[in-house]
Amino acid sequence: MDSIKPEDRRKSSETFKEFLAQKGLRVTNQRTAIFDAVFNQEDHFTAEDLLDFSREIDRSVSRATVYRTLPILTEGGLVKEIDVGRDYKFYLANRGQKTEQAQVICLDCEKIFEIEAPFMEWYARSVAQKVGLEPVSQRLQVHARCIRLKEGGSCPNRESH
Amino acid sequence: MDSIKPEDRRKSSETFKEFLAQKGLRVTNQRTAIFDAVFNQEDHFTAEDLLDFSREIDRSVSRATVYRTLPILTEGGLVKEIDVGRDYKFYLANRGQKTEQAQVICLDCEKIFEIEAPFMEWYARSVAQKVGLEPVSQRLQVHARCIRLKEGGSCPNRESH
DNA sequence: ACTAACTTGAGAATTAATCTCACTTTTCCC
DNA sequence: GGGAAAAGTGAGATTAATTCTCAAGTTAGT
Ligand SMILES: [Mn+2]
Ligand SMILES: [Mn+2]
Ligand SMILES: [Zn+2]
Ligand SMILES: [Zn+2]
């Protein structure tokens, strides 16, 4: 449906080179492949997913380099790291969404939705204030079920949401 | 400061026996030790912590049994499981607090505070509704810093909070 | 081109959590 | 009280995401 325009991807790729240069990091084929793989994805992906995607671009990418590159991307704000309490993490290309987003995890289809949560920062601040602390970041996760599927049957993972 | 009264502990222990019986589970020394260890703790603890605490009560408790018992306690609502994104979980004796609690994690002293977060359920509902989902549970985590300690120096982990 | 510093791949290591299975313990019936 | 079946347990092996090690390959200035 809404795939990424090649021009956007190219532009992002330029940004990435600048990003690396600016941090004194070298531009390598592997890092570029990983970066491109990240921004090919519309949805959440795991490190292992990313290894596969990256290898479709550059066969030589290794698991170690994926795991080494992800922190660079997340700390640089290019990728969002999401931990919903499983024993592996999810990642998401950061295309400049709002910071006030919650994760709604459907218990029926396991899908994760990034949903705007207005005033979340303000709300978190009001909570943290109670112990004399100042928020640096906050996250809200909601585990939920389809309103429709009250009884048996799986969640319509497709267009339903 | 506010330690648990022996009578309360004994009462809880009775509740535990009923709890097990009612689920068709057997009352063993190990389970009892683990339960007592849990309710000796005021604060958050890890599975490994709990192993130590339990062994102080019954030397024979094994790691396997701690890990087997924790799900029984959490599913039974006696213990609250808390995942703040580290690679191990925390647990907390459930003494019947509000369900609307957020975790505020101090980045200076690593301490986790369970803080009341009024209207959190309502708020989560308003977010989940946007994708046609109905909340089953929700969690808000706030990473924060001491308002005072803007520059160097460690967080006064003691009475400060 | 030269080279120092950086980066990488393969596979070993780490570690929270789970699993296996021979051996106990608990329950429950007599 | 025994006795047996079912449930539970400990020790140690296993799993699996992630991190580490280090020899070999690359990058980016000179
Ligand atoms: Mn986790
Ligand atoms: Mn793990
Ligand atoms: Zn769904
Ligand atoms: Zn603190």
mmCIF file of C-alpha atoms (C1' of nucleotides) and ligand atoms in Angstrom:
data_model
loop_
_atom_site.group_PDB
_atom_site.id
_atom_site.type_symbol
_atom_site.label_atom_id
_atom_site.label_comp_id
_atom_site.label_asym_id
_atom_site.label_seq_id
_atom_site.Cartn_x
_atom_site.Cartn_y
_atom_site.Cartn_z
ATOM 1 C CA MET A 1 0.000 0.000 0.000
ATOM 2 C CA ASP A 2 2.213 2.836 1.181
ATOM 3 C CA SER A 3 5.734 1.733 0.274
ATOM 4 C CA ILE A 4 8.716 4.047 0.569
ATOM 5 C CA LYS A 5 9.654 6.139 -2.420
ATOM 6 C CA PRO A 6 13.157 5.279 -3.723
ATOM 7 C CA GLU A 7 14.076 8.956 -3.585
ATOM 8 C CA ASP A 8 13.217 9.129 0.088
ATOM 9 C CA ARG A 9 15.306 6.099 0.738
ATOM 10 C CA ARG A 10 18.234 7.622 -1.106
ATOM 11 C CA LYS A 11 17.889 10.828 0.798
ATOM 12 C CA SER A 12 17.805 8.982 4.092
ATOM 13 C CA SER A 13 20.890 7.115 3.015
ATOM 14 C CA GLU A 14 22.690 10.422 2.516
ATOM 15 C CA THR A 15 21.591 11.473 5.957
ATOM 16 C CA PHE A 16 23.046 8.251 7.267
ATOM 17 C CA LYS A 17 26.457 8.956 5.759
ATOM 18 C CA GLU A 18 26.460 12.374 7.329
ATOM 19 C CA PHE A 19 25.298 10.854 10.563
ATOM 20 C CA LEU A 20 28.200 8.403 10.630
ATOM 21 C CA ALA A 21 30.779 10.963 9.537
ATOM 22 C CA GLN A 22 29.598 13.343 12.183
ATOM 23 C CA LYS A 23 30.062 10.701 14.860
ATOM 24 C CA GLY A 24 33.530 9.789 13.572
ATOM 25 C CA LEU A 25 32.281 6.394 12.439
ATOM 26 C CA ARG A 26 33.221 4.882 9.108
ATOM 27 C CA VAL A 27 30.853 4.250 6.288
ATOM 28 C CA THR A 28 30.900 0.545 5.558
ATOM 29 C CA ASN A 29 28.916 -1.603 3.161
ATOM 30 C CA GLN A 30 27.490 -3.490 6.096
ATOM 31 C CA ARG A 31 26.268 -0.430 7.952
ATOM 32 C CA THR A 32 24.761 0.952 4.792
ATOM 33 C CA ALA A 33 23.005 -2.313 4.035
ATOM 34 C CA ILE A 34 21.625 -2.478 7.558
ATOM 35 C CA PHE A 35 20.458 1.095 7.416
ATOM 36 C CA ASP A 36 18.737 0.538 4.075
ATOM 37 C CA ALA A 37 17.152 -2.641 5.376
ATOM 38 C CA VAL A 38 15.787 -0.756 8.364
ATOM 39 C CA PHE A 39 14.145 1.880 6.231
ATOM 40 C CA ASN A 40 12.696 -0.716 3.884
ATOM 41 C CA GLN A 41 10.529 -1.869 6.762
ATOM 42 C CA GLU A 42 7.231 -0.250 7.525
ATOM 43 C CA ASP A 43 6.598 -2.432 10.521
ATOM 44 C CA HIS A 44 8.259 -3.625 13.667
ATOM 45 C CA PHE A 45 11.091 -6.103 13.211
ATOM 46 C CA THR A 46 13.477 -8.079 15.400
ATOM 47 C CA ALA A 47 17.258 -8.102 15.229
ATOM 48 C CA GLU A 48 17.057 -11.475 13.551
ATOM 49 C CA ASP A 49 14.582 -10.143 10.989
ATOM 50 C CA LEU A 50 16.962 -7.318 10.305
ATOM 51 C CA LEU A 51 19.813 -9.733 9.754
ATOM 52 C CA ASP A 52 17.774 -11.428 7.036
ATOM 53 C CA PHE A 53 16.697 -8.182 5.435
ATOM 54 C CA SER A 54 20.225 -6.823 5.494
ATOM 55 C CA ARG A 55 21.607 -9.952 3.915
ATOM 56 C CA GLU A 56 19.229 -9.574 1.019
ATOM 57 C CA ILE A 57 21.091 -6.344 0.336
ATOM 58 C CA ASP A 58 24.596 -7.432 1.270
ATOM 59 C CA ARG A 59 25.212 -11.130 1.737
ATOM 60 C CA SER A 60 28.229 -10.492 3.951
ATOM 61 C CA VAL A 61 26.361 -8.848 6.836
ATOM 62 C CA SER A 62 26.833 -10.803 10.031
ATOM 63 C CA ARG A 63 24.713 -11.151 13.102
ATOM 64 C CA ALA A 64 27.409 -9.468 15.179
ATOM 65 C CA THR A 65 27.353 -6.384 13.003
ATOM 66 C CA VAL A 66 23.589 -6.133 13.137
ATOM 67 C CA TYR A 67 23.739 -6.241 16.916
ATOM 68 C CA ARG A 68 26.579 -3.715 16.892
ATOM 69 C CA THR A 69 24.801 -1.353 14.531
ATOM 70 C CA LEU A 70 21.404 -1.312 16.187
ATOM 71 C CA PRO A 71 22.619 0.627 19.261
ATOM 72 C CA ILE A 72 24.278 3.163 16.982
ATOM 73 C CA LEU A 73 20.999 3.679 15.187
ATOM 74 C CA THR A 74 18.858 3.778 18.301
ATOM 75 C CA GLU A 75 21.176 6.095 20.189
ATOM 76 C CA GLY A 76 21.266 8.295 17.118
ATOM 77 C CA GLY A 77 17.489 8.399 17.143
ATOM 78 C CA LEU A 78 17.169 6.757 13.731
ATOM 79 C CA VAL A 79 15.597 3.628 15.123
ATOM 80 C CA LYS A 80 13.159 3.140 17.944
ATOM 81 C CA GLU A 81 13.722 0.217 20.297
ATOM 82 C CA ILE A 82 10.622 -1.411 21.687
ATOM 83 C CA ASP A 83 10.554 -3.900 24.535
ATOM 84 C CA VAL A 84 7.134 -5.341 25.176
ATOM 85 C CA GLY A 85 8.362 -7.872 27.700
ATOM 86 C CA ARG A 86 9.203 -10.785 25.439
ATOM 87 C CA ASP A 87 12.707 -12.148 25.540
ATOM 88 C CA TYR A 88 13.693 -10.311 22.392
ATOM 89 C CA LYS A 89 13.257 -6.710 21.363
ATOM 90 C CA PHE A 90 11.498 -5.073 18.456
ATOM 91 C CA TYR A 91 12.771 -2.191 16.405
ATOM 92 C CA LEU A 92 11.119 0.351 14.165
ATOM 93 C CA ALA A 93 12.516 2.822 11.662
ATOM 94 C CA ASN A 94 12.090 6.276 13.090
ATOM 95 C CA ARG A 95 10.461 8.411 10.449
ATOM 96 C CA GLY A 96 9.952 11.306 12.778
ATOM 97 C CA GLN A 97 6.721 10.410 14.503
ATOM 98 C CA LYS A 98 5.559 12.026 17.649
ATOM 99 C CA THR A 99 7.350 11.082 20.828
ATOM 100 C CA GLU A 100 4.013 10.612 22.512
ATOM 101 C CA GLN A 101 3.223 7.150 21.258
ATOM 102 C CA ALA A 102 1.972 4.130 23.138
ATOM 103 C CA GLN A 103 2.247 0.499 22.083
ATOM 104 C CA VAL A 104 -1.020 -1.339 21.911
ATOM 105 C CA ILE A 105 -0.372 -5.063 21.685
ATOM 106 C CA CYS A 106 -3.236 -7.174 20.379
ATOM 107 C CA LEU A 107 -3.445 -10.398 22.363
ATOM 108 C CA ASP A 108 -5.390 -11.987 19.515
ATOM 109 C CA CYS A 109 -2.978 -11.411 16.640
ATOM 110 C CA GLU A 110 0.185 -10.323 18.483
ATOM 111 C CA LYS A 111 0.412 -7.230 16.320
ATOM 112 C CA ILE A 112 1.886 -4.098 17.840
ATOM 113 C CA PHE A 113 0.294 -0.772 17.073
ATOM 114 C CA GLU A 114 2.045 2.530 17.575
ATOM 115 C CA ILE A 115 -0.718 4.825 18.701
ATOM 116 C CA GLU A 116 -0.641 8.473 19.537
ATOM 117 C CA ALA A 117 -1.047 9.096 23.225
ATOM 118 C CA PRO A 118 -1.653 12.808 23.712
ATOM 119 C CA PHE A 119 -0.305 14.349 26.890
ATOM 120 C CA MET A 120 1.655 11.234 27.801
ATOM 121 C CA GLU A 121 4.708 13.305 28.659
ATOM 122 C CA TRP A 122 2.687 15.588 30.815
ATOM 123 C CA TYR A 123 1.045 12.608 32.469
ATOM 124 C CA ALA A 124 4.371 10.884 33.122
ATOM 125 C CA ARG A 125 5.701 14.089 34.590
ATOM 126 C CA SER A 126 2.803 14.352 36.983
ATOM 127 C CA VAL A 127 3.511 10.810 38.174
ATOM 128 C CA ALA A 128 7.283 11.211 38.516
ATOM 129 C CA GLN A 129 6.888 14.446 40.393
ATOM 130 C CA LYS A 130 5.396 12.532 43.279
ATOM 131 C CA VAL A 131 8.869 11.169 44.082
ATOM 132 C CA GLY A 132 10.819 14.262 43.134
ATOM 133 C CA LEU A 133 11.984 12.921 39.814
ATOM 134 C CA GLU A 134 12.063 14.399 36.355
ATOM 135 C CA PRO A 135 11.163 12.176 33.391
ATOM 136 C CA VAL A 136 13.766 11.476 30.749
ATOM 137 C CA SER A 137 11.547 9.110 28.792
ATOM 138 C CA GLN A 138 8.362 7.187 29.296
ATOM 139 C CA ARG A 139 6.486 4.343 27.737
ATOM 140 C CA LEU A 140 2.961 3.138 27.890
ATOM 141 C CA GLN A 141 2.090 -0.375 26.804
ATOM 142 C CA VAL A 142 -1.428 -1.680 26.558
ATOM 143 C CA HIS A 143 -2.241 -5.330 26.124
ATOM 144 C CA ALA A 144 -5.666 -5.582 24.572
ATOM 145 C CA ARG A 145 -8.215 -7.679 22.701
ATOM 146 C CA CYS A 146 -10.444 -7.088 19.742
ATOM 147 C CA ILE A 147 -13.685 -5.561 20.884
ATOM 148 C CA ARG A 148 -15.552 -7.709 18.370
ATOM 149 C CA LEU A 149 -14.078 -11.142 18.973
ATOM 150 C CA LYS A 150 -15.478 -11.668 22.428
ATOM 151 C CA GLU A 151 -15.722 -15.399 21.908
ATOM 152 C CA GLY A 152 -13.533 -17.907 19.993
ATOM 153 C CA GLY A 153 -12.001 -17.243 16.604
ATOM 154 C CA SER A 154 -8.776 -15.514 15.763
ATOM 155 C CA CYS A 155 -8.276 -11.826 15.339
ATOM 156 C CA PRO A 156 -8.632 -10.510 11.804
ATOM 157 C CA ASN A 157 -5.014 -9.522 11.452
ATOM 158 C CA ARG A 158 -5.623 -7.936 8.051
ATOM 159 C CA GLU A 159 -7.713 -4.841 7.478
ATOM 160 C CA SER A 160 -9.634 -5.136 10.700
ATOM 161 C CA HIS A 161 -7.535 -2.740 12.696
ATOM 162 C CA MET B 1 10.906 0.862 59.532
ATOM 163 C CA ASP B 2 7.622 -0.665 58.505
ATOM 164 C CA SER B 3 8.291 -4.380 58.724
ATOM 165 C CA ILE B 4 5.608 -6.991 58.363
ATOM 166 C CA LYS B 5 3.847 -8.134 61.506
ATOM 167 C CA PRO B 6 4.352 -11.850 62.177
ATOM 168 C CA GLU B 7 0.621 -12.291 62.520
ATOM 169 C CA ASP B 8 0.048 -10.845 59.064
ATOM 170 C CA ARG B 9 2.645 -13.152 57.637
ATOM 171 C CA ARG B 10 1.032 -16.109 59.314
ATOM 172 C CA LYS B 11 -2.345 -15.110 58.004
ATOM 173 C CA SER B 12 -0.993 -14.720 54.477
ATOM 174 C CA SER B 13 0.559 -18.132 54.823
ATOM 175 C CA GLU B 14 -2.853 -19.590 55.607
ATOM 176 C CA THR B 15 -4.234 -17.874 52.556
ATOM 177 C CA PHE B 16 -1.473 -19.484 50.560
ATOM 178 C CA LYS B 17 -2.390 -22.978 51.699
ATOM 179 C CA GLU B 18 -5.980 -22.342 50.736
ATOM 180 C CA PHE B 19 -4.812 -20.897 47.467
ATOM 181 C CA LEU B 20 -2.833 -24.021 46.624
ATOM 182 C CA ALA B 21 -5.531 -26.418 47.770
ATOM 183 C CA GLN B 22 -8.104 -24.602 45.727
ATOM 184 C CA LYS B 23 -5.967 -24.973 42.613
ATOM 185 C CA GLY B 24 -5.355 -28.647 43.261
ATOM 186 C CA LEU B 25 -1.688 -28.011 44.000
ATOM 187 C CA ARG B 26 0.164 -29.625 46.840
ATOM 188 C CA VAL B 27 1.534 -27.802 49.822
ATOM 189 C CA THR B 28 5.253 -28.399 49.935
ATOM 190 C CA ASN B 29 7.993 -27.051 52.170
ATOM 191 C CA GLN B 30 9.600 -25.420 49.162
ATOM 192 C CA ARG B 31 6.487 -23.600 48.039
ATOM 193 C CA THR B 32 5.813 -22.425 51.536
ATOM 194 C CA ALA B 33 9.370 -21.184 51.959
ATOM 195 C CA ILE B 34 9.188 -19.320 48.680
ATOM 196 C CA PHE B 35 5.869 -17.785 49.579
ATOM 197 C CA ASP B 36 7.137 -16.671 52.971
ATOM 198 C CA ALA B 37 10.290 -15.272 51.383
ATOM 199 C CA VAL B 38 8.195 -13.251 48.973
ATOM 200 C CA PHE B 39 6.147 -11.680 51.709
ATOM 201 C CA ASN B 40 9.243 -10.912 53.756
ATOM 202 C CA GLN B 41 10.253 -8.468 51.052
ATOM 203 C CA GLU B 42 9.030 -4.926 51.017
ATOM 204 C CA ASP B 43 10.826 -4.093 47.830
ATOM 205 C CA HIS B 44 11.295 -5.398 44.323
ATOM 206 C CA PHE B 45 13.392 -8.522 43.967
ATOM 207 C CA THR B 46 14.670 -10.766 41.214
ATOM 208 C CA ALA B 47 14.176 -14.504 40.847
ATOM 209 C CA GLU B 48 17.762 -14.951 41.940
ATOM 210 C CA ASP B 49 17.180 -12.773 45.010
ATOM 211 C CA LEU B 50 14.177 -14.875 45.817
ATOM 212 C CA LEU B 51 16.230 -18.037 45.572
ATOM 213 C CA ASP B 52 18.579 -16.654 48.218
ATOM 214 C CA PHE B 53 15.777 -15.480 50.489
ATOM 215 C CA SER B 54 13.943 -18.776 50.171
ATOM 216 C CA ARG B 55 17.052 -20.751 50.984
ATOM 217 C CA GLU B 56 17.432 -18.815 54.204
ATOM 218 C CA ILE B 57 14.120 -20.372 55.168
ATOM 219 C CA ASP B 58 14.550 -23.785 53.595
ATOM 220 C CA ARG B 59 18.028 -24.768 52.456
ATOM 221 C CA SER B 60 16.633 -27.298 49.989
ATOM 222 C CA VAL B 61 14.880 -24.819 47.703
ATOM 223 C CA SER B 62 16.256 -25.012 44.188
ATOM 224 C CA ARG B 63 16.435 -22.485 41.391
ATOM 225 C CA ALA B 64 14.103 -24.636 39.306
ATOM 226 C CA THR B 65 11.417 -24.543 41.958
ATOM 227 C CA VAL B 66 11.682 -20.799 42.360
ATOM 228 C CA TYR B 67 11.194 -20.392 38.623
ATOM 229 C CA ARG B 68 8.347 -22.891 38.707
ATOM 230 C CA THR B 69 6.628 -21.217 41.620
ATOM 231 C CA LEU B 70 6.826 -17.623 40.460
ATOM 232 C CA PRO B 71 4.310 -18.125 37.626
ATOM 233 C CA ILE B 72 1.931 -19.798 40.044
ATOM 234 C CA LEU B 73 2.138 -16.794 42.328
ATOM 235 C CA THR B 74 1.880 -14.211 39.571
ATOM 236 C CA GLU B 75 -0.999 -15.935 37.817
ATOM 237 C CA GLY B 76 -2.708 -16.227 41.157
ATOM 238 C CA GLY B 77 -2.284 -12.504 41.656
ATOM 239 C CA LEU B 78 -0.131 -12.903 44.756
ATOM 240 C CA VAL B 79 2.939 -11.495 43.094
ATOM 241 C CA LYS B 80 3.363 -8.728 40.579
ATOM 242 C CA GLU B 81 5.811 -9.250 37.741
ATOM 243 C CA ILE B 82 7.649 -6.182 36.539
ATOM 244 C CA ASP B 83 9.682 -5.965 33.354
ATOM 245 C CA VAL B 84 11.480 -2.670 32.990
ATOM 246 C CA GLY B 85 13.424 -3.731 29.940
ATOM 247 C CA ARG B 86 16.466 -5.268 31.543
ATOM 248 C CA ASP B 87 17.302 -8.818 30.727
ATOM 249 C CA TYR B 88 15.793 -10.126 33.902
ATOM 250 C CA LYS B 89 12.467 -9.464 35.586
ATOM 251 C CA PHE B 90 11.566 -8.006 38.943
ATOM 252 C CA TYR B 91 8.860 -9.215 41.257
ATOM 253 C CA LEU B 92 6.944 -7.638 44.080
ATOM 254 C CA ALA B 93 4.695 -9.099 46.755
ATOM 255 C CA ASN B 94 1.160 -8.049 45.982
ATOM 256 C CA ARG B 95 -0.317 -6.591 49.133
ATOM 257 C CA GLY B 96 -3.404 -5.389 47.376
ATOM 258 C CA GLN B 97 -2.325 -2.068 45.990
ATOM 259 C CA LYS B 98 -4.194 -0.198 43.343
ATOM 260 C CA THR B 99 -3.993 -1.574 39.837
ATOM 261 C CA GLU B 100 -3.262 1.922 38.588
ATOM 262 C CA GLN B 101 0.417 2.056 39.374
ATOM 263 C CA ALA B 102 3.294 3.232 37.225
ATOM 264 C CA GLN B 103 6.946 2.350 37.640
ATOM 265 C CA VAL B 104 9.248 5.304 37.983
ATOM 266 C CA ILE B 105 12.837 4.176 37.513
ATOM 267 C CA CYS B 106 15.501 6.527 38.844
ATOM 268 C CA LEU B 107 18.413 6.641 36.416
ATOM 269 C CA ASP B 108 20.654 7.873 39.215
ATOM 270 C CA CYS B 109 20.132 5.128 41.770
ATOM 271 C CA GLU B 110 18.345 2.459 39.705
ATOM 272 C CA LYS B 111 15.587 2.294 42.283
ATOM 273 C CA ILE B 112 12.096 1.439 41.086
ATOM 274 C CA PHE B 113 9.180 3.296 42.609
ATOM 275 C CA GLU B 114 5.626 2.063 42.393
ATOM 276 C CA ILE B 115 3.630 5.239 42.064
ATOM 277 C CA GLU B 116 -0.087 5.752 41.825
ATOM 278 C CA ALA B 117 -1.153 6.820 38.392
ATOM 279 C CA PRO B 118 -4.757 7.955 38.593
ATOM 280 C CA PHE B 119 -6.920 7.344 35.545
ATOM 281 C CA MET B 120 -4.279 5.171 33.891
ATOM 282 C CA GLU B 121 -6.889 2.585 32.957
ATOM 283 C CA TRP B 122 -9.116 5.214 31.490
ATOM 284 C CA TYR B 123 -6.194 6.703 29.629
ATOM 285 C CA ALA B 124 -5.088 3.335 28.235
ATOM 286 C CA ARG B 125 -8.637 2.685 27.145
ATOM 287 C CA SER B 126 -8.805 5.934 25.250
ATOM 288 C CA VAL B 127 -5.606 4.998 23.421
ATOM 289 C CA ALA B 128 -6.586 1.409 22.621
ATOM 290 C CA GLN B 129 -9.973 2.503 21.378
ATOM 291 C CA LYS B 130 -8.292 4.182 18.438
ATOM 292 C CA VAL B 131 -7.581 0.761 16.942
ATOM 293 C CA GLY B 132 -10.742 -0.935 18.103
ATOM 294 C CA LEU B 133 -9.139 -2.767 20.969
ATOM 295 C CA GLU B 134 -10.107 -3.217 24.580
ATOM 296 C CA PRO B 135 -7.386 -3.095 27.248
ATOM 297 C CA VAL B 136 -6.686 -6.176 29.334
ATOM 298 C CA SER B 137 -3.773 -4.620 31.180
ATOM 299 C CA GLN B 138 -1.498 -1.653 30.826
ATOM 300 C CA ARG B 139 1.776 -0.418 32.136
ATOM 301 C CA LEU B 140 3.446 2.917 32.293
ATOM 302 C CA GLN B 141 7.158 3.170 32.919
ATOM 303 C CA VAL B 142 8.979 6.422 33.452
ATOM 304 C CA HIS B 143 12.746 6.693 33.377
ATOM 305 C CA ALA B 144 13.703 9.755 35.348
ATOM 306 C CA ARG B 145 16.396 11.675 37.178
ATOM 307 C CA CYS B 146 16.580 13.442 40.494
ATOM 308 C CA ILE B 147 15.416 16.997 40.073
ATOM 309 C CA ARG B 148 18.139 18.169 42.444
ATOM 310 C CA LEU B 149 21.217 16.359 41.169
ATOM 311 C CA LYS B 150 21.527 18.197 37.893
ATOM 312 C CA GLU B 151 25.304 17.861 37.874
ATOM 313 C CA GLY B 152 27.675 15.114 39.095
ATOM 314 C CA GLY B 153 27.235 13.161 42.307
ATOM 315 C CA SER B 154 25.152 10.095 42.935
ATOM 316 C CA CYS B 155 21.500 10.033 43.803
ATOM 317 C CA PRO B 156 20.725 9.992 47.520
ATOM 318 C CA ASN B 157 19.202 6.565 47.520
ATOM 319 C CA ARG B 158 18.272 6.874 51.183
ATOM 320 C CA GLU B 159 15.680 9.231 52.534
ATOM 321 C CA SER B 160 15.717 11.563 49.587
ATOM 322 C CA HIS B 161 12.783 10.001 47.793
ATOM 323 C "C1'" DA C 1 50.043 3.740 -2.105
ATOM 324 C "C1'" DC C 2 50.761 3.593 3.288
ATOM 325 C "C1'" DT C 3 49.234 2.918 7.600
ATOM 326 C "C1'" DA C 4 46.935 3.527 11.925
ATOM 327 C "C1'" DA C 5 42.623 3.117 13.548
ATOM 328 C "C1'" DC C 6 38.417 1.147 12.850
ATOM 329 C "C1'" DT C 7 35.345 -2.654 11.506
ATOM 330 C "C1'" DT C 8 34.014 -7.196 10.608
ATOM 331 C "C1'" DG C 9 32.742 -12.433 10.675
ATOM 332 C "C1'" DA C 10 32.838 -16.681 12.924
ATOM 333 C "C1'" DG C 11 32.220 -18.778 16.626
ATOM 334 C "C1'" DA C 12 32.731 -18.891 21.715
ATOM 335 C "C1'" DA C 13 30.779 -17.036 25.868
ATOM 336 C "C1'" DT C 14 27.171 -15.201 28.759
ATOM 337 C "C1'" DT C 15 23.039 -15.541 31.289
ATOM 338 C "C1'" DA C 16 18.043 -15.522 32.463
ATOM 339 C "C1'" DA C 17 14.994 -18.836 32.004
ATOM 340 C "C1'" DT C 18 13.311 -23.517 30.823
ATOM 341 C "C1'" DC C 19 13.584 -28.409 30.425
ATOM 342 C "C1'" DT C 20 14.699 -33.388 31.599
ATOM 343 C "C1'" DC C 21 14.469 -37.161 34.360
ATOM 344 C "C1'" DA C 22 15.579 -40.026 38.281
ATOM 345 C "C1'" DC C 23 14.344 -39.563 42.877
ATOM 346 C "C1'" DT C 24 11.095 -37.632 46.817
ATOM 347 C "C1'" DT C 25 7.032 -36.072 48.829
ATOM 348 C "C1'" DT C 26 2.295 -35.364 49.246
ATOM 349 C "C1'" DT C 27 -2.473 -37.062 49.087
ATOM 350 C "C1'" DC C 28 -5.777 -39.945 49.524
ATOM 351 C "C1'" DC C 29 -7.801 -44.400 50.152
ATOM 352 C "C1'" DC C 30 -7.761 -48.633 52.881
ATOM 353 C "C1'" DG D 1 -0.756 -46.224 60.152
ATOM 354 C "C1'" DG D 2 0.674 -48.354 55.496
ATOM 355 C "C1'" DG D 3 0.828 -48.082 50.253
ATOM 356 C "C1'" DA D 4 0.503 -46.497 45.730
ATOM 357 C "C1'" DA D 5 -0.411 -43.042 42.268
ATOM 358 C "C1'" DA D 6 0.197 -38.499 41.214
ATOM 359 C "C1'" DA D 7 2.527 -34.392 41.869
ATOM 360 C "C1'" DG D 8 6.759 -32.076 42.940
ATOM 361 C "C1'" DT D 9 11.737 -31.548 43.287
ATOM 362 C "C1'" DG D 10 17.029 -30.884 42.555
ATOM 363 C "C1'" DA D 11 20.912 -31.139 39.701
ATOM 364 C "C1'" DG D 12 22.453 -30.320 35.785
ATOM 365 C "C1'" DA D 13 21.743 -29.927 30.746
ATOM 366 C "C1'" DT D 14 19.645 -26.942 27.405
ATOM 367 C "C1'" DT D 15 17.839 -22.907 25.089
ATOM 368 C "C1'" DA D 16 18.139 -18.555 22.932
ATOM 369 C "C1'" DA D 17 18.904 -13.595 22.680
ATOM 370 C "C1'" DT D 18 22.651 -10.972 23.002
ATOM 371 C "C1'" DT D 19 27.518 -9.891 23.790
ATOM 372 C "C1'" DC D 20 32.335 -10.792 23.441
ATOM 373 C "C1'" DT D 21 36.904 -12.197 21.369
ATOM 374 C "C1'" DC D 22 40.317 -11.837 18.105
ATOM 375 C "C1'" DA D 23 42.411 -12.665 13.734
ATOM 376 C "C1'" DA D 24 41.722 -10.814 9.281
ATOM 377 C "C1'" DG D 25 39.745 -7.169 6.271
ATOM 378 C "C1'" DT D 26 38.462 -2.045 5.391
ATOM 379 C "C1'" DT D 27 38.392 2.761 5.655
ATOM 380 C "C1'" DA D 28 40.088 7.331 5.532
ATOM 381 C "C1'" DG D 29 43.188 10.503 5.858
ATOM 382 C "C1'" DT D 30 48.317 11.459 4.471
HETATM 383 MN MN MN E 1 12.900 -8.109 28.529
HETATM 384 MN MN MN E 2 17.402 -13.690 27.772
HETATM 385 ZN ZN ZN E 3 -5.471 -8.228 16.438
HETATM 386 ZN ZN ZN E 4 17.397 7.951 42.875
#
